Coordinates of C-alpha atoms in Angstrom, one line a residue:
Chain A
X920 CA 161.4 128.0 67.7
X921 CA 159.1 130.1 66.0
X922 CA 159.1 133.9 66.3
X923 CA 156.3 135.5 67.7
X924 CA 154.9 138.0 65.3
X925 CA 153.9 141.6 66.9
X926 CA 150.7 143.1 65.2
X927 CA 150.7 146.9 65.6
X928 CA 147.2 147.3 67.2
X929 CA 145.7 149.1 63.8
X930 CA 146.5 146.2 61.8
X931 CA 144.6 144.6 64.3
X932 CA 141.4 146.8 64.5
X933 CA 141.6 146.3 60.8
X934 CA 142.0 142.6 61.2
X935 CA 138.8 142.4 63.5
X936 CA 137.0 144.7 60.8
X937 CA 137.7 142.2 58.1
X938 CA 136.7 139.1 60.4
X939 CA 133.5 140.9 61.1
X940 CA 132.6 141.8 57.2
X941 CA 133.7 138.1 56.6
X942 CA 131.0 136.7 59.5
X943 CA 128.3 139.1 57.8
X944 CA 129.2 137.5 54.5
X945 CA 128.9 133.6 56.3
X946 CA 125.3 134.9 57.3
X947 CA 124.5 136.4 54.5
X948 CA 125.3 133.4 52.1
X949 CA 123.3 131.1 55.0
X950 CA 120.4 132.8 54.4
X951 CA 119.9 132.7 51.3
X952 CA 120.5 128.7 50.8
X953 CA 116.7 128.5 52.8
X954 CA 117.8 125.6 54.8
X955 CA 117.9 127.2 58.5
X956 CA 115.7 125.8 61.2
X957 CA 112.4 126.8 61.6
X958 CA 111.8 125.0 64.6
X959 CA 115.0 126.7 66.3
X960 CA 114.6 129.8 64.9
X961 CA 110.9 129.6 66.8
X962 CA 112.6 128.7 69.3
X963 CA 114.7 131.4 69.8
X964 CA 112.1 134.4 68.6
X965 CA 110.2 132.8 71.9
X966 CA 113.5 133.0 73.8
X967 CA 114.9 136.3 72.9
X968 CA 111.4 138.1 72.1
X969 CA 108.6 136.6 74.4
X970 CA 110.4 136.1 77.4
X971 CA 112.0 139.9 77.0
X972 CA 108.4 141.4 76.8
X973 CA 107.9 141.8 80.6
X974 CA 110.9 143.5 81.4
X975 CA 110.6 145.9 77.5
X976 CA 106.3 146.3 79.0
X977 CA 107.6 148.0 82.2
X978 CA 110.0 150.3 80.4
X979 CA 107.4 151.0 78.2
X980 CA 104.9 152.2 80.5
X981 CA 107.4 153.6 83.4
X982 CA 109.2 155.6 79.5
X983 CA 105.7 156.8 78.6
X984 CA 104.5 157.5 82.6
X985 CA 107.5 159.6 83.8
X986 CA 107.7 161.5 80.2
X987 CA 104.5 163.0 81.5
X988 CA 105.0 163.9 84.7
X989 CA 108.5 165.7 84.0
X990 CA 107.2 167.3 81.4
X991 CA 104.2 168.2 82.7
X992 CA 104.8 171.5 84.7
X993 CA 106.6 173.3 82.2
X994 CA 103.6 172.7 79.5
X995 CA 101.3 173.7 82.1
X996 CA 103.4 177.2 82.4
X997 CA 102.9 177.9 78.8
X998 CA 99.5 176.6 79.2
X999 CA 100.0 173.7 76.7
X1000 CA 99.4 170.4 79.0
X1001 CA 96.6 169.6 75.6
X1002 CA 99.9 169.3 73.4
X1003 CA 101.5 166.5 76.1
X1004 CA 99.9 163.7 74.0
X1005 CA 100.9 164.6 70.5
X1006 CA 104.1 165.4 72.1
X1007 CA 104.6 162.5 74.2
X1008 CA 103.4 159.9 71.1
X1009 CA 105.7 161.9 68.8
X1010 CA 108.7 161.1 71.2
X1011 CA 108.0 157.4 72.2
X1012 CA 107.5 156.1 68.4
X1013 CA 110.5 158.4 66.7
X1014 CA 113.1 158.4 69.5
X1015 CA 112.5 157.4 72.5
X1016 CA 111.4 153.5 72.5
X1017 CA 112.9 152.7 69.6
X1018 CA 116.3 153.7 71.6
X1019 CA 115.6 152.8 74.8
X1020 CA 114.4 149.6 74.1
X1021 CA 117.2 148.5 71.4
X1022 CA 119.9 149.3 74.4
X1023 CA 117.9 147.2 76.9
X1024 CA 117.8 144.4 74.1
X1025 CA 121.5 144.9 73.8
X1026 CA 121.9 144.5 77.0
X1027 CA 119.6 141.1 77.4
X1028 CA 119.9 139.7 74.2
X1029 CA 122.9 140.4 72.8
X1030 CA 124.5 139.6 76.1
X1031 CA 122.3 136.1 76.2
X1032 CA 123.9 135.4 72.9
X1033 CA 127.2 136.3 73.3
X1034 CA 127.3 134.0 76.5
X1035 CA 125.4 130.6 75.0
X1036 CA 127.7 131.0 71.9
X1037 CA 130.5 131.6 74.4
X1038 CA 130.4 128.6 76.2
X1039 CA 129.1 126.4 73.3
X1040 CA 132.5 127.2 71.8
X1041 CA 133.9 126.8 75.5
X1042 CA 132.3 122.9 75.8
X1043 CA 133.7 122.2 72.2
X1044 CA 129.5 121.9 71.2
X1045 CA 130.6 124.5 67.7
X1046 CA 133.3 122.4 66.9
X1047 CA 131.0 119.0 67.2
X1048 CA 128.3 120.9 65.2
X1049 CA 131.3 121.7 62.9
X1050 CA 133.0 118.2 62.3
X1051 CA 129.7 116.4 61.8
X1052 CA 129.3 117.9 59.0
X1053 CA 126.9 120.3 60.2
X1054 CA 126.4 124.1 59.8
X1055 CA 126.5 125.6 62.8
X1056 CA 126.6 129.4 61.3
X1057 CA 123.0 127.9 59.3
X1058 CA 122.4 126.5 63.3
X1059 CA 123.3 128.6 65.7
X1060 CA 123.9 132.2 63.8
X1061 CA 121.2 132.6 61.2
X1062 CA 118.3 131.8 63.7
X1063 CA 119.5 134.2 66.1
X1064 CA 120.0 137.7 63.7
X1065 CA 116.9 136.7 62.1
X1066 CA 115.1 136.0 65.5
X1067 CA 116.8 139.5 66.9
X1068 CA 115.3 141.0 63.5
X1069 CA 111.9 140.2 63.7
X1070 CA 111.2 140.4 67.5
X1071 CA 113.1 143.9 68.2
X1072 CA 110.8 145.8 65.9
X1073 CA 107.4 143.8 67.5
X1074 CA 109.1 144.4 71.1
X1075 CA 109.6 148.4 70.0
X1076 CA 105.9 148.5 69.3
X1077 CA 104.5 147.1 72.1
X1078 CA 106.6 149.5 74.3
X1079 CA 105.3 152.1 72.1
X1080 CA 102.0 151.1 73.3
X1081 CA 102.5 150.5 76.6
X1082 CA 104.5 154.1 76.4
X1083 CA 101.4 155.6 75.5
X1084 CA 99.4 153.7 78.2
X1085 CA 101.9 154.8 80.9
X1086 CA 101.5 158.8 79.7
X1087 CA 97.6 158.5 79.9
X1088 CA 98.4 157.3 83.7
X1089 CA 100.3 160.2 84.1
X1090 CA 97.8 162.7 82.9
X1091 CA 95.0 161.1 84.7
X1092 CA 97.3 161.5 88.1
X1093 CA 96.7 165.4 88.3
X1094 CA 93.7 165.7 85.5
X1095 CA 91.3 164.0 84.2
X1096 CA 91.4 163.5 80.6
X1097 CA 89.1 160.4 78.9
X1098 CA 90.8 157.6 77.2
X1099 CA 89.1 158.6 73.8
X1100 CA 90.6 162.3 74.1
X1101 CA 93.8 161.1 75.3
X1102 CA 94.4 158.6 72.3
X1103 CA 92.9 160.8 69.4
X1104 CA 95.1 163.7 70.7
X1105 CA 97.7 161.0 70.7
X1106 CA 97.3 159.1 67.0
X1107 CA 96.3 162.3 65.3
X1108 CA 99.7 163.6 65.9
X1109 CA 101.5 160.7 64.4
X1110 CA 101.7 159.9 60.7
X1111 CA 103.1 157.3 58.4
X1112 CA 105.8 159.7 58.2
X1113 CA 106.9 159.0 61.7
X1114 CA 105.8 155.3 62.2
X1115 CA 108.4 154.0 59.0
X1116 CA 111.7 155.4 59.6
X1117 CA 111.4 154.6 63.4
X1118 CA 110.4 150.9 62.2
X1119 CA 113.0 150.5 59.7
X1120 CA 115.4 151.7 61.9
X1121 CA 114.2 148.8 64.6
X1122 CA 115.1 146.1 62.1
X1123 CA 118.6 147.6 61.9
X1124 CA 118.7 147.7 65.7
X1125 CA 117.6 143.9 65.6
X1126 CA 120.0 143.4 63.2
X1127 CA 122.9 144.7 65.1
X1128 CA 121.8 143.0 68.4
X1129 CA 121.8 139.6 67.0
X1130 CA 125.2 139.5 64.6
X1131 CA 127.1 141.7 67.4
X1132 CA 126.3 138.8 70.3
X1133 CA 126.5 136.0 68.0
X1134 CA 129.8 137.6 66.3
X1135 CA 131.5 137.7 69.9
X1136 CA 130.2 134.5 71.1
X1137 CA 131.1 132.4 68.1
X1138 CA 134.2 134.1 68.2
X1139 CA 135.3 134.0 71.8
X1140 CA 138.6 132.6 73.1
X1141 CA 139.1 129.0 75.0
X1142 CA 137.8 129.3 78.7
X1143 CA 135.2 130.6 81.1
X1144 CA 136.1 134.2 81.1
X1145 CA 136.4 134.5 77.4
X1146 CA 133.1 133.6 78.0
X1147 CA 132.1 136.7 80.3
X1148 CA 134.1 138.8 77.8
X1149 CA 131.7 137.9 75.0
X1150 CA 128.8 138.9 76.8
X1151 CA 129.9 142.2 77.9
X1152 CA 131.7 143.2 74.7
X1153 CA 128.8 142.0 73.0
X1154 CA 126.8 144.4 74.5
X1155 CA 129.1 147.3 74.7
X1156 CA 129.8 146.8 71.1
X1157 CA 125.8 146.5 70.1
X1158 CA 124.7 149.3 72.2
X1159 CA 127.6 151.4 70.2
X1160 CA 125.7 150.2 67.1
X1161 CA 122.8 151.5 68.3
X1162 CA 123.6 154.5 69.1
X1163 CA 125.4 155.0 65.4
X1164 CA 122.8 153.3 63.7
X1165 CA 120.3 155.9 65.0
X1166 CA 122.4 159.3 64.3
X1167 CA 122.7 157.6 60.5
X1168 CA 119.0 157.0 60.6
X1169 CA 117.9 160.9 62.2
X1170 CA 120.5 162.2 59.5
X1171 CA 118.5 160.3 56.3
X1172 CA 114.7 160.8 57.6
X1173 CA 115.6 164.7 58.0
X1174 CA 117.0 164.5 54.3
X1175 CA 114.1 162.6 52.7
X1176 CA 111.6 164.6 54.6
X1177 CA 110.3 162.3 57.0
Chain B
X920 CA 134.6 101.0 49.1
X921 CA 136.7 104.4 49.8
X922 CA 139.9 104.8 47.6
X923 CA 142.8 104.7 49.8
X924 CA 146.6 104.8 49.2
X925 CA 147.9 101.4 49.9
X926 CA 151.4 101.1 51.6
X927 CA 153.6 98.8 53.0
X928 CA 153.7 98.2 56.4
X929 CA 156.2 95.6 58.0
X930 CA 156.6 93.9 54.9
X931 CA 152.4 93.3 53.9
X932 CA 150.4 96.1 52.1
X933 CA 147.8 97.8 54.3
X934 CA 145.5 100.5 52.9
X935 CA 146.0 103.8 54.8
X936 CA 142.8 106.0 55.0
X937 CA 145.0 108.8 57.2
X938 CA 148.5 110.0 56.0
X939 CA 150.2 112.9 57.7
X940 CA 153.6 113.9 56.3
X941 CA 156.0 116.4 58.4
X942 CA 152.9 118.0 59.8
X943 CA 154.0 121.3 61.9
X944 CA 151.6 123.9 63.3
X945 CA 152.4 126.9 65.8
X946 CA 150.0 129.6 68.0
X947 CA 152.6 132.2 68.2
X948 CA 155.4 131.4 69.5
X949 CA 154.6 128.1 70.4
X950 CA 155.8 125.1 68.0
X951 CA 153.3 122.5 68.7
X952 CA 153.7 120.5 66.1
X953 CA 157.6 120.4 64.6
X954 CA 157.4 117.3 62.1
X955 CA 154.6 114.4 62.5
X956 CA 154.5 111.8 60.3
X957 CA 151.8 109.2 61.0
X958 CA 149.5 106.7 58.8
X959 CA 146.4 105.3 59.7
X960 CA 145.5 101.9 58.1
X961 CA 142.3 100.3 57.4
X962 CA 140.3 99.4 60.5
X963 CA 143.1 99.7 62.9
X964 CA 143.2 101.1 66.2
X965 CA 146.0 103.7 66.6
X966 CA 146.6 104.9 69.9
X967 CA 148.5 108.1 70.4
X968 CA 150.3 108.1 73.6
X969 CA 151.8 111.3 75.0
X970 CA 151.5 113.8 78.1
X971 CA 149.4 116.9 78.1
X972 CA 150.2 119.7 75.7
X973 CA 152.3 117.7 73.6
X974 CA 150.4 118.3 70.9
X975 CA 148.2 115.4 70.1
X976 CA 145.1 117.0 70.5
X977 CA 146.0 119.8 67.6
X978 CA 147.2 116.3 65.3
X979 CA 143.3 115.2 65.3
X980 CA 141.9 118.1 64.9
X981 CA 144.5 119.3 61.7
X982 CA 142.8 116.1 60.5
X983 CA 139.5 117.5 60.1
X984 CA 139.7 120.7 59.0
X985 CA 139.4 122.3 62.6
X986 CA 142.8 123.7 62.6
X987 CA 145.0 124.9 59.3
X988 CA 148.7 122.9 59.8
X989 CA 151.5 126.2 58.7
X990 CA 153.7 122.8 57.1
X991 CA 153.2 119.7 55.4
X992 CA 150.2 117.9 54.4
X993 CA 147.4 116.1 55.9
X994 CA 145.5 113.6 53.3
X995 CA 142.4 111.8 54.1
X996 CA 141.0 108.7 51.9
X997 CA 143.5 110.4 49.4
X998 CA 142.3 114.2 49.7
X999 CA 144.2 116.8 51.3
X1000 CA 142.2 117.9 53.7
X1001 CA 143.5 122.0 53.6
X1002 CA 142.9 121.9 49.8
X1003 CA 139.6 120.8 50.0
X1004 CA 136.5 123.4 48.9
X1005 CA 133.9 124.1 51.8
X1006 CA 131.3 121.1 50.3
X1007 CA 134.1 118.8 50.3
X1008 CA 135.3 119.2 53.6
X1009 CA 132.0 118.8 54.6
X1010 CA 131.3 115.8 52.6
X1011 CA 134.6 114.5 53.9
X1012 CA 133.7 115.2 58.1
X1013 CA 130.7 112.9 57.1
X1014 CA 132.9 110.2 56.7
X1015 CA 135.1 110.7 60.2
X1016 CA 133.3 110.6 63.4
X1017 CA 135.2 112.9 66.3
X1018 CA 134.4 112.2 70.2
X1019 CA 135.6 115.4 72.4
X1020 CA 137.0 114.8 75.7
X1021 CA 133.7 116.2 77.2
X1022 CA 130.7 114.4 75.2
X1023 CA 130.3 118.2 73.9
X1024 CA 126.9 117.2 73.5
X1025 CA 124.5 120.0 72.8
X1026 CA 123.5 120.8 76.5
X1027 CA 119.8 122.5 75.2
X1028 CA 118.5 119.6 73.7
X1029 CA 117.3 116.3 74.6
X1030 CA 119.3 112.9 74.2
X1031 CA 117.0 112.0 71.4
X1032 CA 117.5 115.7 69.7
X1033 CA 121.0 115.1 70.0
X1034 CA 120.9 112.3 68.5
X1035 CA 118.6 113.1 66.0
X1036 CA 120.3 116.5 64.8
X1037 CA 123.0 114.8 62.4
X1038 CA 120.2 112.7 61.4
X1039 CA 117.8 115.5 60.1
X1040 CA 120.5 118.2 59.6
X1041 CA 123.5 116.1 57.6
X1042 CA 121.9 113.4 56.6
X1043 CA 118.2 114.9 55.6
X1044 CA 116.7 112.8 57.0
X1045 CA 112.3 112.9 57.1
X1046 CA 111.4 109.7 58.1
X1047 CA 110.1 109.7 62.0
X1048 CA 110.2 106.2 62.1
X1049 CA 113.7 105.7 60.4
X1050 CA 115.2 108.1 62.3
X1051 CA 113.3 106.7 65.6
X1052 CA 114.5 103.3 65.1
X1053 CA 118.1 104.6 64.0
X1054 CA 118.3 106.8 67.6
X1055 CA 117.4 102.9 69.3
X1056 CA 119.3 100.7 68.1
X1057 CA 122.8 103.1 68.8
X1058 CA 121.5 103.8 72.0
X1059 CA 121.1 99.8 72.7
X1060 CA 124.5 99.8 71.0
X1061 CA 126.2 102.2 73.7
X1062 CA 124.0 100.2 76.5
X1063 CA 122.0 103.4 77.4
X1064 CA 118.3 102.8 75.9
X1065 CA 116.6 104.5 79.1
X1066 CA 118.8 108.1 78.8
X1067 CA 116.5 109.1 75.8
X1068 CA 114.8 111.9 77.3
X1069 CA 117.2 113.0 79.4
X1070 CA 118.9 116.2 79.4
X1071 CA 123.1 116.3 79.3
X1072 CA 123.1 118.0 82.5
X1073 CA 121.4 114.7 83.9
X1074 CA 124.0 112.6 82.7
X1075 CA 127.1 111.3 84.3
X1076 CA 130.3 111.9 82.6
X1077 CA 130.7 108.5 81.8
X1078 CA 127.3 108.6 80.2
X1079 CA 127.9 112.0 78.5
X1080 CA 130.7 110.1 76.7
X1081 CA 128.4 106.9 75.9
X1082 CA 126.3 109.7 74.2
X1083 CA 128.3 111.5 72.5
X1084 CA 130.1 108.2 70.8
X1085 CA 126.6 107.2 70.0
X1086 CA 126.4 111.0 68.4
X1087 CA 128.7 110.6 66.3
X1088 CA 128.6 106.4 65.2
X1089 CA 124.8 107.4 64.2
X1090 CA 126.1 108.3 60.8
X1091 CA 128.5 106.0 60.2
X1092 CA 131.7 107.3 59.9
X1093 CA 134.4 104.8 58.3
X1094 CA 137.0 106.9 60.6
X1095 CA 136.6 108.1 64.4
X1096 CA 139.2 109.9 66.0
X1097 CA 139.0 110.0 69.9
X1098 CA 140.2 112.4 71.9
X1099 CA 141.1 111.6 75.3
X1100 CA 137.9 109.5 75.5
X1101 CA 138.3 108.2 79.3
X1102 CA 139.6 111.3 80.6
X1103 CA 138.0 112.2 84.2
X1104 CA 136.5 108.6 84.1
X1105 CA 136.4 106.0 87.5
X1106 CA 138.5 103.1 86.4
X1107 CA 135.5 100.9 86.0
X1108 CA 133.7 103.4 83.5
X1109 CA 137.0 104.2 81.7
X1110 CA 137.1 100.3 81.0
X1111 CA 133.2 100.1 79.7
X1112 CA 134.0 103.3 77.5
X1113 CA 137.5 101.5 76.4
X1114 CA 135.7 98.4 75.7
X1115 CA 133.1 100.1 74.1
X1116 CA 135.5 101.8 71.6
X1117 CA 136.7 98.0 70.4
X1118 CA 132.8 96.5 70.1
X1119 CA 132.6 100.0 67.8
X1120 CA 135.7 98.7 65.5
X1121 CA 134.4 95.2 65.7
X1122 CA 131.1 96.1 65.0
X1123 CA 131.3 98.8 62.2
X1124 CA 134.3 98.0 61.0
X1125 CA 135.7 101.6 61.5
X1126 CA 139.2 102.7 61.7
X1127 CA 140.3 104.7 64.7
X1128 CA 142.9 107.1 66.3
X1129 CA 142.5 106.9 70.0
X1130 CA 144.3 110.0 72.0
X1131 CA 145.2 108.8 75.7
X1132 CA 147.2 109.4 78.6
X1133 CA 145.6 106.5 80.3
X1134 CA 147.4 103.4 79.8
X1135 CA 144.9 101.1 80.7
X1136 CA 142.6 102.5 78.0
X1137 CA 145.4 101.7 75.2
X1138 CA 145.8 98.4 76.5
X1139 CA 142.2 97.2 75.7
X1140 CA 142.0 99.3 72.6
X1141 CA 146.1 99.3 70.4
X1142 CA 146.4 97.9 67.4
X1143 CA 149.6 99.8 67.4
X1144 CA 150.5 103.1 69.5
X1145 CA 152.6 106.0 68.8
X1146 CA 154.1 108.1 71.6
X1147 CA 154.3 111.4 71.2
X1148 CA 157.0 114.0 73.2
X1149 CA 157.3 118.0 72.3
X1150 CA 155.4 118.0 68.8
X1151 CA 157.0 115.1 67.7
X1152 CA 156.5 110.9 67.6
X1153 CA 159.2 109.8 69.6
X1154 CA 158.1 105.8 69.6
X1155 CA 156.1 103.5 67.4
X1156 CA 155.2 99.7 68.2
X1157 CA 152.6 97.3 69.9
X1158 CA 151.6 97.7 73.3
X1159 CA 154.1 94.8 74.0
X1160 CA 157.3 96.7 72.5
X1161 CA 156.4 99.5 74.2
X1162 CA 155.4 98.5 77.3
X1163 CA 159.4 96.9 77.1
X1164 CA 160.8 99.9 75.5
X1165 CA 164.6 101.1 76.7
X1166 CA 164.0 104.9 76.3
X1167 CA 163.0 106.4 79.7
X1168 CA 159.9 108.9 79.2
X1169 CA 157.9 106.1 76.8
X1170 CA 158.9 103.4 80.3
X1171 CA 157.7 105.9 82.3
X1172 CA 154.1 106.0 81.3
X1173 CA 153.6 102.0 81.9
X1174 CA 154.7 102.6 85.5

């Protein structure tokens, strides 16, 4: 009879550290061979980005909207309601909807991912993919980070947008102020300066979306709940990214300047 | 012609594409494998007989590459299969076809994108016509030309299986490995999907390990069975021997 081997649960943190740095390395060899699927990986920027935009276009707005009106009466005490554009643009594209909208992709996407991957492994579809020779990391993995990658960053701006749109409702609720004054108060606040890091920074969140839910997924255990644990772990563990990634990227733009 | 190891079997030489020697494999504490030995010859249909759990499942699947045995060796047209270099492997799976006990066909695509993935993705396939007229003829060959546009979940389970055997003959393999292929099956589909598994050695001249529980299955379809019992191959013989055998849990399943 075999012994059963007892891992101390460090080792095993470690362990799951080492699986995850050899997943990234899997991807990252994938991509660079150029043979992933175009068609799928269309596929899924239409699944994960296009069909998310309604639900990121009302957080945008509702973000950008309520912003306003909370901080509307204090600005009006120090008689500075002309600053809420600057200050509500400055927010939205630095912070705020870059943030926001990465959790509520975690939350969607990543757990979308984890739970397709999940019960692909579940119904034995990885390990047909797998034993016909072929790649289902190239398949399944590599079109889903880079699908995450490029439609968290277009999903970001178009809240930022939206955001925007949602503030001018705001003002207009108790004021007037014309669309033309609202937006060059707005833009003239923001410069290159702000619009980069918070950009870069969405590709990262992207990033972490799509290899956190594809890393539980591919990785889940036999049967249906492993499959419900991949989803929600998946989006624990990305929204933790998130939240990391962003206090590394406030630390760096504050030290080059930006 | 693949380069196989030729040994003697019952007195005549027969070419073995599989050979497992004192195969072992745990998870944890659990020994599900304690020593197999088993050889596959040259379009012969071995049928591995055995109850749930018993291990025959992890056998097939240490034959691909899915799962890493902890003892002895598993060697494939005369390559061991865990000493094999990514490319290899994969060059190797080409060559065995492996039908899950679901279908485990890819349940977001099409029948014909099923079919067609190994096609375009293994074989590289461009051609729309070739690989058109390749996705026909299996499907004529399984009997189910009219399931082409269909989606999994509008298949049958019987039919699931049909198309996933198709999946998998589409390129060719000289070795399929079946596991538990009329599983969940009416008697009358079991049969078809039995019978289809013989037109496939007839036809294509492949060599096959068949994993079963269902005895009417290795009727139609044993060259030669194996029983298995605890990780281990407690029986080996035709149908006939078996079918007569003295030891009680082998008798049991052919009651």
């Amino acid at each position: 009879m075999a012994q059963e081997i007892y891992i101390p649960t460090y080792k095993k943190v470690f362990e799951e550290a080492g699986n995850q740095v050899l997943f990234m390395f899997r991807f990252f060899r994938n991509i660079f061979r150029f043979d992933f699927e175009w068609n799928e990986m269309i596929r899924q920027c239409y699944m994960i980005g296009y069909k998310s935009f309604p639900l990121v276009a009302i957080t945008g707005f509702i973000v950008g909207f309520v912003m306003t009106l909370q901080a509307e009466p204090t600005m009006k005490e120090f008689g500075a309601e002309s600053y809420i554009p600057r200050m509500v643009a400055v927010s939205l594209i630095r912070e705020i909807c870059p943030v926001i909208i990465a959790l509520i992709c975690a939350g969607k996407m990543a757990s979308g991912i984890g739970a397709e991957l999940g019960s692909m492994k579940v119904t034995e579809q990885v390990e047909a993919m797998e034993v016909s020779g072929g790649n289902p990391i190239q398949y399944l993995v590599v079109t889903r980070i880079l699908a995450c990658v490029f439609m968290v960053p277009l999903l970001t701006i178009a809240a930022e947008a939206l955001g925007l749109m949602g503030s001018y409702a705001g003002v207009n609720i108790t004021g007037h102020v014309s669309t033309t004054l609202f937006f060059n108060k707005a833009f003239t606040s923001v410069s290159f300066g702000d619009l980069i890091p918070s950009f870069v920074k969405t590709i990262f969140f992207g990033f972490a979306i799509g290899f956190v839910g594809c890393y539980k997924g591919y990785n889940s255990d036999r049967g249906t709940e492993s499959v419900g644990i991949a989803a929600n772990s998946a989006v624990v563990s990305a929204s933790l990214w998130i939240i990391v990634i962003d206090g590394i990227a406030v630390q760096l733009t504050n030290a080059l300047g930006y | 012609m693949s380069n196989t190891t030729k040994s003697k079997i019952k007195g005549g030489e027969q070419e073995a594409v599989i050979k497992i020697n004192g195969l072992a494999k745990s998870f944890g504490a659990n020994e599900v494998l304690k020593d197999i030995n088993l050889e596959l010859h040259k379009e012969e249909n071995l049928v591995i007989l055995g109850k749930s759990g018993t291990g025959k499942s992890v056998t097939i699947k240490c034959i691909v590459g899915l799962l890493t045995q902890d003892k002895g060796n598993v060697t494939v047209f005369d390559e061991e299969v865990d000493k094999l270099s990514e490319d290899d492997l994969k060059a190797l799976r080409i060559r065995i076809g492996f039908l899950f006990q679901s279908g485990a066909l890819y349940d977001s695509m099409t029948v014909r994108e099923n079919l067609e993935f190994p096609l375009r993705r293994v074989l590289k396939l461009k051609d729309k016509n070739d690989i058109d007229k390749r996705i026909e003829e299996i499907l004529e060959g399984v009997g189910l030309p009219d399931a082409i546009d269909k989606m999994p979940s509008e298949l049958s389970g019987g039919m699931r299986k049909r198309i996933g055997l198709a999946r998998t003959m589409i390129l060719k393999p000289e070795i399929m490995l079946y596991d538990e292929p009329t599983t969940g099956l009416d008697p009358i589909t079991s049969k078809e999907i039995s019978e289809l598994i013989q037109s496939m050695k007839k036809n294509y001249h492949v060599s096959s390990i068949i994993i079963t529980h269902d005895i009417a299955c290795a009727k139609i379809t044993a060259d030669r069975m194996l029983v298995m019992d605890s990780g281990k191959i407690i029986a080996e013989g035709s149908f006939d021997e078996l079918e007569n055998s003295k030891e009680k849990l082998v008798n049991s399943f052919f009651k």
